[in-house]
Coordinates of C-alpha atoms and ligand atoms in Angstrom, one line a residue:
X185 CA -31.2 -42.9 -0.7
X186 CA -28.4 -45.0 -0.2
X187 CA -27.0 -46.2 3.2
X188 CA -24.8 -43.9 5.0
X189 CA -21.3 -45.1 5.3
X190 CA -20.3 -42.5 6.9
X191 CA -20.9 -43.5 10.6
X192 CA -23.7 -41.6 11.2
X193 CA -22.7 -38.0 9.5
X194 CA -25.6 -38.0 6.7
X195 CA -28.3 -37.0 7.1
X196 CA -28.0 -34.7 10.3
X197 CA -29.5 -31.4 11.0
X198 CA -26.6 -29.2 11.7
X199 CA -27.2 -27.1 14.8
X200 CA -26.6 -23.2 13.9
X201 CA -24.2 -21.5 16.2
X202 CA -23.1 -18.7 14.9
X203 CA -20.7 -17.4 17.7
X204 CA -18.9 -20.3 16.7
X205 CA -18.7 -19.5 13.0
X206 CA -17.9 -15.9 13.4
X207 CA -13.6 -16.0 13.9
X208 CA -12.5 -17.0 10.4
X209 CA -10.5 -20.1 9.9
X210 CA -8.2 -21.4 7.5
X211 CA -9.1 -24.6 5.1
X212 CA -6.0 -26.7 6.7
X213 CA -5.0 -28.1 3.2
X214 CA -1.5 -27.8 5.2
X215 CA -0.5 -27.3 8.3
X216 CA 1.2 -24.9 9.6
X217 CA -0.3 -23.2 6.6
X218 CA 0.9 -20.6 3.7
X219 CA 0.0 -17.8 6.2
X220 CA 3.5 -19.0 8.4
X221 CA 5.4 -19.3 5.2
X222 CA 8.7 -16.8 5.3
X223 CA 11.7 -15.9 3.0
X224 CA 13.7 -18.1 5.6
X225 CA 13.2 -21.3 3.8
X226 CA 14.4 -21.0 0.1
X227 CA 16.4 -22.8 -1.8
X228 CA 18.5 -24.6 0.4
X229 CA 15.4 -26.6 1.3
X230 CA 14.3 -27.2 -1.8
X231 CA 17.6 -28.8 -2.1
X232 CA 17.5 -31.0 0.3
X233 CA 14.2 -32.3 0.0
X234 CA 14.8 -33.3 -3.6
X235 CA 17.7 -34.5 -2.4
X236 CA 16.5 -36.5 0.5
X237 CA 13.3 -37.7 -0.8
X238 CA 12.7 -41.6 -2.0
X239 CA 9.8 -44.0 -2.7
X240 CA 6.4 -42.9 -3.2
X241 CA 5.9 -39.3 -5.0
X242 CA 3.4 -36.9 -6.7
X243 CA 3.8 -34.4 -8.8
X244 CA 1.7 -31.1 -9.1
X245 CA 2.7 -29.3 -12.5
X246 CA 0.8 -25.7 -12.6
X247 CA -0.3 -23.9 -15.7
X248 CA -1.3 -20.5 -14.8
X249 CA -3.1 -19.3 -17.5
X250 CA -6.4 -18.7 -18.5
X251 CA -8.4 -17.8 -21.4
X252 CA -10.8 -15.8 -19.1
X253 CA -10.3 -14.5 -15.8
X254 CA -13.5 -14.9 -13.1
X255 CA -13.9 -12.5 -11.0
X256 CA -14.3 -14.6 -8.3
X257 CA -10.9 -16.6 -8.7
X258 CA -7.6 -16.1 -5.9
X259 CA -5.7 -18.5 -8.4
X260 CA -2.1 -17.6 -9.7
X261 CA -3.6 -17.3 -13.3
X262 CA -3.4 -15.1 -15.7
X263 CA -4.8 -14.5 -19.7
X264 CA -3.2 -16.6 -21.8
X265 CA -4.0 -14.5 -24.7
X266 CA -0.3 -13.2 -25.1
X267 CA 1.9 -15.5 -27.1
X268 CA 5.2 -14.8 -25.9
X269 CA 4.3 -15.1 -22.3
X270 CA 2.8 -18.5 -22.9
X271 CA 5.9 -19.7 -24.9
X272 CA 8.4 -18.3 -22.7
X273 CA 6.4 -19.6 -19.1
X274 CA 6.4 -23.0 -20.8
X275 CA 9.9 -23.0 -22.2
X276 CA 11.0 -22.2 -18.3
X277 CA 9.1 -25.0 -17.1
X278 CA 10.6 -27.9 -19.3
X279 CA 14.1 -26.1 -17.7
X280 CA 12.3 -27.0 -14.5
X281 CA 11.8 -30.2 -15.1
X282 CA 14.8 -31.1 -16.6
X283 CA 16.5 -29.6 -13.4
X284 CA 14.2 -31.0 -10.9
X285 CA 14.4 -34.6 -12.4
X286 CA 18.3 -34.3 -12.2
X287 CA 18.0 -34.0 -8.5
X288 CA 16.2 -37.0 -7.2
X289 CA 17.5 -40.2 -6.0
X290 CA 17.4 -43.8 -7.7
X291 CA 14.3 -45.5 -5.9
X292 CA 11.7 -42.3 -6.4
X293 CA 8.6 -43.6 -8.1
X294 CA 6.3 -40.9 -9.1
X295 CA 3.0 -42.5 -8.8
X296 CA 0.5 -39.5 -9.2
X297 CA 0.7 -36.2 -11.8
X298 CA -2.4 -33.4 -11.1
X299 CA -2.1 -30.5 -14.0
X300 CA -3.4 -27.5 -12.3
X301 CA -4.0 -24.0 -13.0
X302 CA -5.2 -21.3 -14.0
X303 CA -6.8 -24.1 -16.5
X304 CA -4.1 -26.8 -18.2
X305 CA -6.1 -26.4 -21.3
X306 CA -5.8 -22.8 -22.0
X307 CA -2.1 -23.8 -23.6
X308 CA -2.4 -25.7 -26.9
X309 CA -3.0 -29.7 -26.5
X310 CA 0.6 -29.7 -28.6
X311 CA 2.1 -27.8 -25.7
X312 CA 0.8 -30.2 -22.8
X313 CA 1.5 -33.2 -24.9
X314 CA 5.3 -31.5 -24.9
X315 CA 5.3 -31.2 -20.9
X316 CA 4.4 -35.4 -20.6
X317 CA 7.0 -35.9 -23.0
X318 CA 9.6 -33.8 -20.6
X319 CA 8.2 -35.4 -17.3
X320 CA 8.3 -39.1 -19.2
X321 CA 11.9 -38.9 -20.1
X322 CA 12.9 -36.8 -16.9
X323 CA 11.0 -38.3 -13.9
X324 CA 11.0 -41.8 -12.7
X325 CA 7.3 -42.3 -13.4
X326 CA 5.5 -45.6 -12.6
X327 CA 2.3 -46.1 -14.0
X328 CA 0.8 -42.6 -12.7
X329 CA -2.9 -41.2 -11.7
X330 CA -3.0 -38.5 -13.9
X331 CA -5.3 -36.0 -13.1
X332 CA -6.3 -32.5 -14.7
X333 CA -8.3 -29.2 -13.9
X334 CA -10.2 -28.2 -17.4
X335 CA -12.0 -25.1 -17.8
X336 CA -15.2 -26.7 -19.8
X337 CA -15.9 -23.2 -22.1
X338 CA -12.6 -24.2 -24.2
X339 CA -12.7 -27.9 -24.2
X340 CA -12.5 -28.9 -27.8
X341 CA -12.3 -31.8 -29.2
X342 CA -8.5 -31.6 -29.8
X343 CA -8.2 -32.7 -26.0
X344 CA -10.4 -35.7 -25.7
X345 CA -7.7 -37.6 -28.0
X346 CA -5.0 -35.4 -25.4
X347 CA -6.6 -37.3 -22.4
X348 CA -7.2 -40.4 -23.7
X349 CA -3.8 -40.8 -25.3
X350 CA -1.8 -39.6 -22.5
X351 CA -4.0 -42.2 -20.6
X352 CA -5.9 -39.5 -17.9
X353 CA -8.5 -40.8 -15.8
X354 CA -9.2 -38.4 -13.1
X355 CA -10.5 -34.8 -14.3
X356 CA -12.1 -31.7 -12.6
X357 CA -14.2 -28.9 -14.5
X358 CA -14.5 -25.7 -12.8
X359 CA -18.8 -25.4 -13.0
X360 CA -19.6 -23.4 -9.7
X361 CA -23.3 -23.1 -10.7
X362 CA -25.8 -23.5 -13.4
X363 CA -28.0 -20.5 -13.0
X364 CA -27.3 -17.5 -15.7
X365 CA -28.0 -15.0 -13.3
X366 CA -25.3 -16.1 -11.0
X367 CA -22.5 -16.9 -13.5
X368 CA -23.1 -13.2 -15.1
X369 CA -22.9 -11.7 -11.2
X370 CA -19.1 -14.0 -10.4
X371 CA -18.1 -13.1 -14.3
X372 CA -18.0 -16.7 -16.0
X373 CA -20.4 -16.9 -18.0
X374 CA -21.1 -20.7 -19.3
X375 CA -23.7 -22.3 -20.7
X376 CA -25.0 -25.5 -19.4
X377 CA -24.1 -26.9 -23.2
X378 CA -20.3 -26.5 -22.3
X379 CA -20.9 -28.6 -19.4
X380 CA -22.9 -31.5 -21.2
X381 CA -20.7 -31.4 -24.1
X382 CA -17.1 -31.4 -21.6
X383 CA -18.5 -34.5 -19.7
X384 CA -19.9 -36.3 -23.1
X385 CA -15.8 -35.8 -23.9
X386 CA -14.2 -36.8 -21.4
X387 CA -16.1 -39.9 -20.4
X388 CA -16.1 -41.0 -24.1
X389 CA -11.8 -40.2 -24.0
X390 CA -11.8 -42.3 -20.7
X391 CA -12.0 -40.5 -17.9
X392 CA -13.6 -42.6 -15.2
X393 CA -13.3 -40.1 -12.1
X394 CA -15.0 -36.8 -13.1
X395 CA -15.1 -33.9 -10.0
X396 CA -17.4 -30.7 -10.5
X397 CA -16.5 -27.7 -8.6
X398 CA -19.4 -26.0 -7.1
X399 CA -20.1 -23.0 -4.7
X400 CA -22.8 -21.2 -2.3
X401 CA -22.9 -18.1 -0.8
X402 CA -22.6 -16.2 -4.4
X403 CA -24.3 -13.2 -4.8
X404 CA -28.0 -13.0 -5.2
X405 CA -28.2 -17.1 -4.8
X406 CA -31.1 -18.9 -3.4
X407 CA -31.4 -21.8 -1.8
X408 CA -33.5 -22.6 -5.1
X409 CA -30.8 -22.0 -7.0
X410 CA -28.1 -24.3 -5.3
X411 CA -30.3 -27.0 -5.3
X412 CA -31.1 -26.8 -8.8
X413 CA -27.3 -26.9 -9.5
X414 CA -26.9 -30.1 -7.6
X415 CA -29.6 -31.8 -9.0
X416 CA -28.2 -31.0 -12.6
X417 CA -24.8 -32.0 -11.2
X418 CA -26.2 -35.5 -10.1
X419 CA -28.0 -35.7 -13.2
X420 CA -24.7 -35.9 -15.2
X421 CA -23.1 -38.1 -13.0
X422 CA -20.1 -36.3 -11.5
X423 CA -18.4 -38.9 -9.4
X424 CA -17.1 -36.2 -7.5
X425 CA -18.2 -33.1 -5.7
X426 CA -16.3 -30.0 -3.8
X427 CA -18.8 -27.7 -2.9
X428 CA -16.8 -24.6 -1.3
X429 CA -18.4 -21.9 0.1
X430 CA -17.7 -18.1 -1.6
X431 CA -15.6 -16.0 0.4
X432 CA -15.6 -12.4 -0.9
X433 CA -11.9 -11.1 0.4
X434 CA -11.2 -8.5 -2.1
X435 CA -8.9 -7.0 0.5
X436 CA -6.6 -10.2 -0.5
X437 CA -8.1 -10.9 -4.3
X438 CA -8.5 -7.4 -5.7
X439 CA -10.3 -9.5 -8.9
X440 CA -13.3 -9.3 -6.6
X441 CA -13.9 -5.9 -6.7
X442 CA -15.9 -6.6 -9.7
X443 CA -18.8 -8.6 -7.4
X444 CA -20.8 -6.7 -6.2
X445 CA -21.2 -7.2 -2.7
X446 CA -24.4 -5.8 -1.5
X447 CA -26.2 -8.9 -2.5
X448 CA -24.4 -11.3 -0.6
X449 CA -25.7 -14.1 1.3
X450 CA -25.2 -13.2 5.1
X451 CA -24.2 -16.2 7.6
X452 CA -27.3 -17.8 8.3
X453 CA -27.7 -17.9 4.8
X454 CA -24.5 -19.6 4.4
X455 CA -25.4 -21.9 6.9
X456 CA -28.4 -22.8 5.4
X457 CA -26.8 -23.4 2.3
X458 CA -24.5 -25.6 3.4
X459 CA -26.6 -27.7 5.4
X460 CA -28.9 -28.0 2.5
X461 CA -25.9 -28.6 0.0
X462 CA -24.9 -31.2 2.3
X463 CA -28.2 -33.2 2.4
X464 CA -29.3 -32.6 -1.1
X465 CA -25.8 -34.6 -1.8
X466 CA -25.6 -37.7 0.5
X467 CA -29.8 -38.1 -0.1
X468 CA -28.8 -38.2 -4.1
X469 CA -26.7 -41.2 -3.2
X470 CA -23.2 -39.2 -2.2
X471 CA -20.5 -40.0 0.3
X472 CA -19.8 -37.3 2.3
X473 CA -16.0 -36.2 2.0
X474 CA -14.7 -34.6 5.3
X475 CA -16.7 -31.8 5.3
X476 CA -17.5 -30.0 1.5
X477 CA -16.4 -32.8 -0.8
X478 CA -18.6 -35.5 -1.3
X479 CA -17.7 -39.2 -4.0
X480 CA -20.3 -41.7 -5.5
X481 CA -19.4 -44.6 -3.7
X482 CA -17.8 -46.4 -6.0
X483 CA -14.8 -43.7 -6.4
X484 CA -11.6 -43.8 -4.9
X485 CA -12.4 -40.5 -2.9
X486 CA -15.6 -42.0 -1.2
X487 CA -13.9 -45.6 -0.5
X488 CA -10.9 -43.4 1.0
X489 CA -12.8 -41.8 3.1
X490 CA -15.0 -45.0 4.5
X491 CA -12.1 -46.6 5.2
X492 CA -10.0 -44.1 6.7
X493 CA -7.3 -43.2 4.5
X494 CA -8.3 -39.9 3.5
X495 CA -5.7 -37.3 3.4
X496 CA -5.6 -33.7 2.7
X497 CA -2.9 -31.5 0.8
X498 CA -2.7 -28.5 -1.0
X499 CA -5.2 -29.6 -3.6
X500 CA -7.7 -30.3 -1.1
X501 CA -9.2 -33.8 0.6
X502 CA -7.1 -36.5 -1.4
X503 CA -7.0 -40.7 -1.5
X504 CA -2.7 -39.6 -2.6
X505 CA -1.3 -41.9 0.1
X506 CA 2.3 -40.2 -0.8
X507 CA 4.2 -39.0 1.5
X508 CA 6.0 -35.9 -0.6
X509 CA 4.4 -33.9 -3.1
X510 CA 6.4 -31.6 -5.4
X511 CA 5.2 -28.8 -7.2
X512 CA 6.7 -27.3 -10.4
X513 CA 5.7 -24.1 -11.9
X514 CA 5.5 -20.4 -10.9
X515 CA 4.0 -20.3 -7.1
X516 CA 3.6 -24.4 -6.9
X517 CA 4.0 -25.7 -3.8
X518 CA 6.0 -29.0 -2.4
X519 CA 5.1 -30.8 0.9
X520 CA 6.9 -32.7 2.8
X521 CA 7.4 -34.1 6.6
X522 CA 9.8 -31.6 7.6
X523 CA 9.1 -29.0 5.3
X524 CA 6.8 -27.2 2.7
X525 CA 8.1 -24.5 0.1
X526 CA 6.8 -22.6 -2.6
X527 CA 8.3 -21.8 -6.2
X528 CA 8.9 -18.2 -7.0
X529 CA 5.1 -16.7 -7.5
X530 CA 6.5 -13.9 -10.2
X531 CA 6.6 -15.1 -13.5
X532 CA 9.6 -13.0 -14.9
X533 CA 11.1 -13.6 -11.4
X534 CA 10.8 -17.7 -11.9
X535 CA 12.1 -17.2 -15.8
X536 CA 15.5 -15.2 -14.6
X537 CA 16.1 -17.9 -11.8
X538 CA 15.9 -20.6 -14.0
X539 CA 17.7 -19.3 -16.8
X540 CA 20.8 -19.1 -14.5
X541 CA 19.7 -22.4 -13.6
X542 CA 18.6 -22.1 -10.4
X543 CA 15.8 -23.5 -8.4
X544 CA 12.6 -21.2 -7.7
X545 CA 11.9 -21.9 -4.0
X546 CA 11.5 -18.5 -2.2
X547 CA 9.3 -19.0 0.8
X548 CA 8.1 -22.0 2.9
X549 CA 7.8 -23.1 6.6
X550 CA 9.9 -25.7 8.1
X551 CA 7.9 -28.2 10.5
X552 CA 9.2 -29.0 13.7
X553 CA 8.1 -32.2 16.0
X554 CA 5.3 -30.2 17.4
X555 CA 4.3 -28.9 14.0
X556 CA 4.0 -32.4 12.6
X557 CA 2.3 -33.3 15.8
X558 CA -0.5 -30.9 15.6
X559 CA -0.8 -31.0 11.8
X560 CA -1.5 -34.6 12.4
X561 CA -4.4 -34.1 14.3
X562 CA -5.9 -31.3 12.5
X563 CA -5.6 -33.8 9.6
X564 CA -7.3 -36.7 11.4
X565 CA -10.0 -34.5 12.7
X566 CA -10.7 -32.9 9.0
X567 CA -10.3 -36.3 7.2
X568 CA -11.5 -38.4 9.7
X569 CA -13.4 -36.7 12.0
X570 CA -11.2 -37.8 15.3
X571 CA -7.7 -37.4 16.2
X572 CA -5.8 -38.8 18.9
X573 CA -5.1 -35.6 20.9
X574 CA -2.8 -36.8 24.3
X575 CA -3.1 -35.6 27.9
X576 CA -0.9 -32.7 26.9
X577 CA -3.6 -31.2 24.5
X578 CA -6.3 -32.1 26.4
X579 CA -4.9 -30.0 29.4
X580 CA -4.3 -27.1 27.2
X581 CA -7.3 -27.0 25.7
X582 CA -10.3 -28.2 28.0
X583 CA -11.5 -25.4 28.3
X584 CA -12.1 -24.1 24.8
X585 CA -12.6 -27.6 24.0
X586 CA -15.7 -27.9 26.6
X587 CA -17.6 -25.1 24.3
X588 CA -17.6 -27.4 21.8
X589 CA -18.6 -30.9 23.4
X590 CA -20.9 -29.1 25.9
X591 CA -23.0 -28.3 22.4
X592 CA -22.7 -31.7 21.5
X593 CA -20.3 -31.2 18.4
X594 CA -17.3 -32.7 19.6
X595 CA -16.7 -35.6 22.7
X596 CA -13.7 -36.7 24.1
X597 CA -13.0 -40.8 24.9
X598 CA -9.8 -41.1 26.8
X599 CA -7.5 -38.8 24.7
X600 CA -9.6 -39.2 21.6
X601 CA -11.3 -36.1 20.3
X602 CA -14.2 -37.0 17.9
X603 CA -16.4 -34.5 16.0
X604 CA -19.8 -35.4 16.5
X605 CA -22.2 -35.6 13.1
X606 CA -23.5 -32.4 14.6
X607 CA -20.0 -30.2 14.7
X608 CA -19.0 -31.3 11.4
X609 CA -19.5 -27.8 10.3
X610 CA -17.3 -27.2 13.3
X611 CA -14.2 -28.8 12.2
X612 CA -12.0 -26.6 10.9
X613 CA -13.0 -24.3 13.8
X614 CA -12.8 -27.3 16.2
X615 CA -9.0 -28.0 14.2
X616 CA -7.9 -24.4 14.7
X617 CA -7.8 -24.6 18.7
X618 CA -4.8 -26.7 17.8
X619 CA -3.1 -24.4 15.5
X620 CA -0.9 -21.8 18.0
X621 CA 0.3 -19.5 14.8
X622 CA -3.8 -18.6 14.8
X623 CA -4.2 -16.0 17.2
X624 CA -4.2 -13.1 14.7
X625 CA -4.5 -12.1 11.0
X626 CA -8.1 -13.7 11.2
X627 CA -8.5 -11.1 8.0
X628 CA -6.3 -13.7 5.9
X629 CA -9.1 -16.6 6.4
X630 CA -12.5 -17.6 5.5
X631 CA -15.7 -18.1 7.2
X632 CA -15.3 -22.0 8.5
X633 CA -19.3 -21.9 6.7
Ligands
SF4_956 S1 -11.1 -20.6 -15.1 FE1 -10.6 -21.4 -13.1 S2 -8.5 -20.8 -12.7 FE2 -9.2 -19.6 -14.4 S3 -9.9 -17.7 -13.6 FE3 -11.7 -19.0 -13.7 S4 -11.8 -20.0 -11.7 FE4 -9.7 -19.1 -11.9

């Protein structure tokens, strides 16, 4: 067992309080988040953030496509198994591009390009080769991170000389757990060969930061099972870890109706899971990552997160120190101070708009002082586990703050708020005292376990 670098957070037994769990919460990978987002930012925004933005940028391109849908999944994705949509999606996005590019201001450096999905590799490797080509000769970019989401059933060998030649050193496969049982019950079905075979590939192509997604709370999982997926997971060196818990919403992902959901873990399960997750992790030699991602510690993620720099956007806890992020595709999303917008989700809608070319930005939120304010310390509290909070907070919310530290998962120094090892399970509840838009529509979020 390594030593914890975390300041105390390994290694804790999480005390179970389940009246505390039981008001859904969002994950915070913005704030205020896609549930405030309205038809009253559109284009006009999207035009003067491009226009407005310099220095430091990142780029989020998404591919939304898949060769097979999970049943589980609330991505924008669909099968990529019809030609003509996959030609026609593309050809719109190199218009994109070329349009986008046009729009920024000498001094932009684009530092950092994530392919997302859907699964970038369910388009030919010619076809993603053609996209860097576009972004090369139409974005300023400067010696980028480039980063990629591969679904490891169709990983051939055709995109190990992809990702070494366009130089990509930072890849996530989508594994979510080893046991048959389970992947037959979530509908992705994947031998462990796929796995073993996708990491032999893209270690031997160069990829030197590799992430496994993971989940509990599936149907019909035990805590046998989890921990046998971790173990496998460590075995294979994955430098990187999200371990997210399942949340069955089929009200919101009608996909889901295909799980069956009389088997489902209930919340002390979750809990349990979790916690184990959690320990199985950091005792196998894993920094803990705010509070369901977790680095070896010689990744960028874990050092990030040691030393304070952690951030958190739409893709989730990041070491991207940039301050604007700008998605292109259908239903990508761009962050900024003042505002965050997201391209047009339809696919035929984002085709028409561009073919008159036009921008796709159709919803978004604009963030006021207080909103930047607030999303501030729900960003210090997720990433770092304390935030700053000021006498005006603490008068607001010392009340339903005292819950919290008079349980010993949260204290207060001065106008510092600090989660406590104990209420890091806590934290996005803990976070969401500070988000006002978060009195209703609890239906819209997960459990916080
Ligand atoms: S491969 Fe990934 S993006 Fe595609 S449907 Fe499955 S989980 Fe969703």
């Amino acid at each position: 067992m390594i030593e914890c670098a975390g300041r105390g957070y390994c290694g804790v037994m999480w005390p179970y309080h389940p009246d505390l769990l039981a008001r859904p919460v969002p994950r915070y990978t913005s704030f205020p988040t896609a549930a405030e987002f309205t038809s009253e930012v559109g284009l006009r925004d999207q035009e003067a953030a491009l226009a407005g933005v310099s220095g430091d940028v990142s780029l989020y391109i998404h591919i939304p496509f898949c060769q097979e849908i999970c049943w589980y999944c609330g991505c924008n994705t669909g099968r990529s198994n019809k030609v003509q949509r996959l030609t026609s999606y593309l050809e719109t996005l190199h218009r994109e591009i070329v349009l986008t590019g046009a729009r920024l201001q000498p001094g932009v450096r684009v530092r950092r390009i994530a392919f997302g999905g859907g699964s970038p590799n369910a388009i030919s490797p010619f076809d993603f080769v053609r996209i860097v080509d576009a972004l090369t000769v139409h974005f300023p970019l400067y010696d980028p991170v480039v980063s990629i989401e591969l679904d490891p059933r169709t990983l051939g060998a055709d995109w190990g000389a992809v990702v070494r030649c366009v130089g990509i050193t930072r890849a996530s496969m989508g594994v979510q757990t080893f046991a048959p049982h389970l992947q037959a019950a979530i509908g992705r079905v994947q031998p462990e060969d796929d796995i073993i075979r996708g990491t032999d590939l893209l270690r031997n192509a160069g990829v030197t930061s590799l992430n496994f997604d993971l989940m509990y709370g599936l149907p019909g999982q035990t805590d046998e099972d989890l921990g046998d997926s971790l173990s496998r997971t460590a075995r294979m060196g994955a430098d990187r870890v999200a371990l997210f818990g399942y949340a069955h919403v089929p009200h919101l992902i009608p996909r889901q109706k295909q799980i069956a959901a009389d088997n489902l873990p209930d919340q002390d399960a979750r809990f349990a899971m979790a916690q184990n997750g959690y320990r199985q992790l950091t005792e196998a030699g894993y920094q803990p990552v705010g509070f369901d991602h977790f680095a070896l510690p010689g990744d960028a993620l874990a050092q990030a997160a040691v030393s304070g720099h952690l951030r958190r956007n739409f893709q989730g806890f990041t070491e991207d120190q940039a301050p604007a992020l700008i998605g292109l595709g259908a239903s990508s999303i761009s962050q900024f101070d003042q505002v965050i917008f997201q391209n047009e989700k339809n696919a035929g809608r984002y085709r028409m708009l561009l073919s008159q070319d036009m921008l796709t930005a159709t919803v978004g939120v604009r963030r006021s002082a207080d909103d930047q304010q607030r999303g501030a310390i729900i960003e210090g509290l997720l990433c770092r586990n304390e935030a700053r909070i000021g006498m005006g907070h603490l008068a607001e919310l010392g009340g339903a703050l005292a819950v919290f530290v008079e349980r010993g998962l949260a204290e207060i120094e001065g106008e510092t708020l600090r989660i406590t090892p104990e209420g890091l399970p806590y934290a996005r509840t803990i976070s969401a005292l500070f988000d006002p838009y978060r009195q209703e529509s609890a239906r819209r979020f997960s459990s916080a376990v």
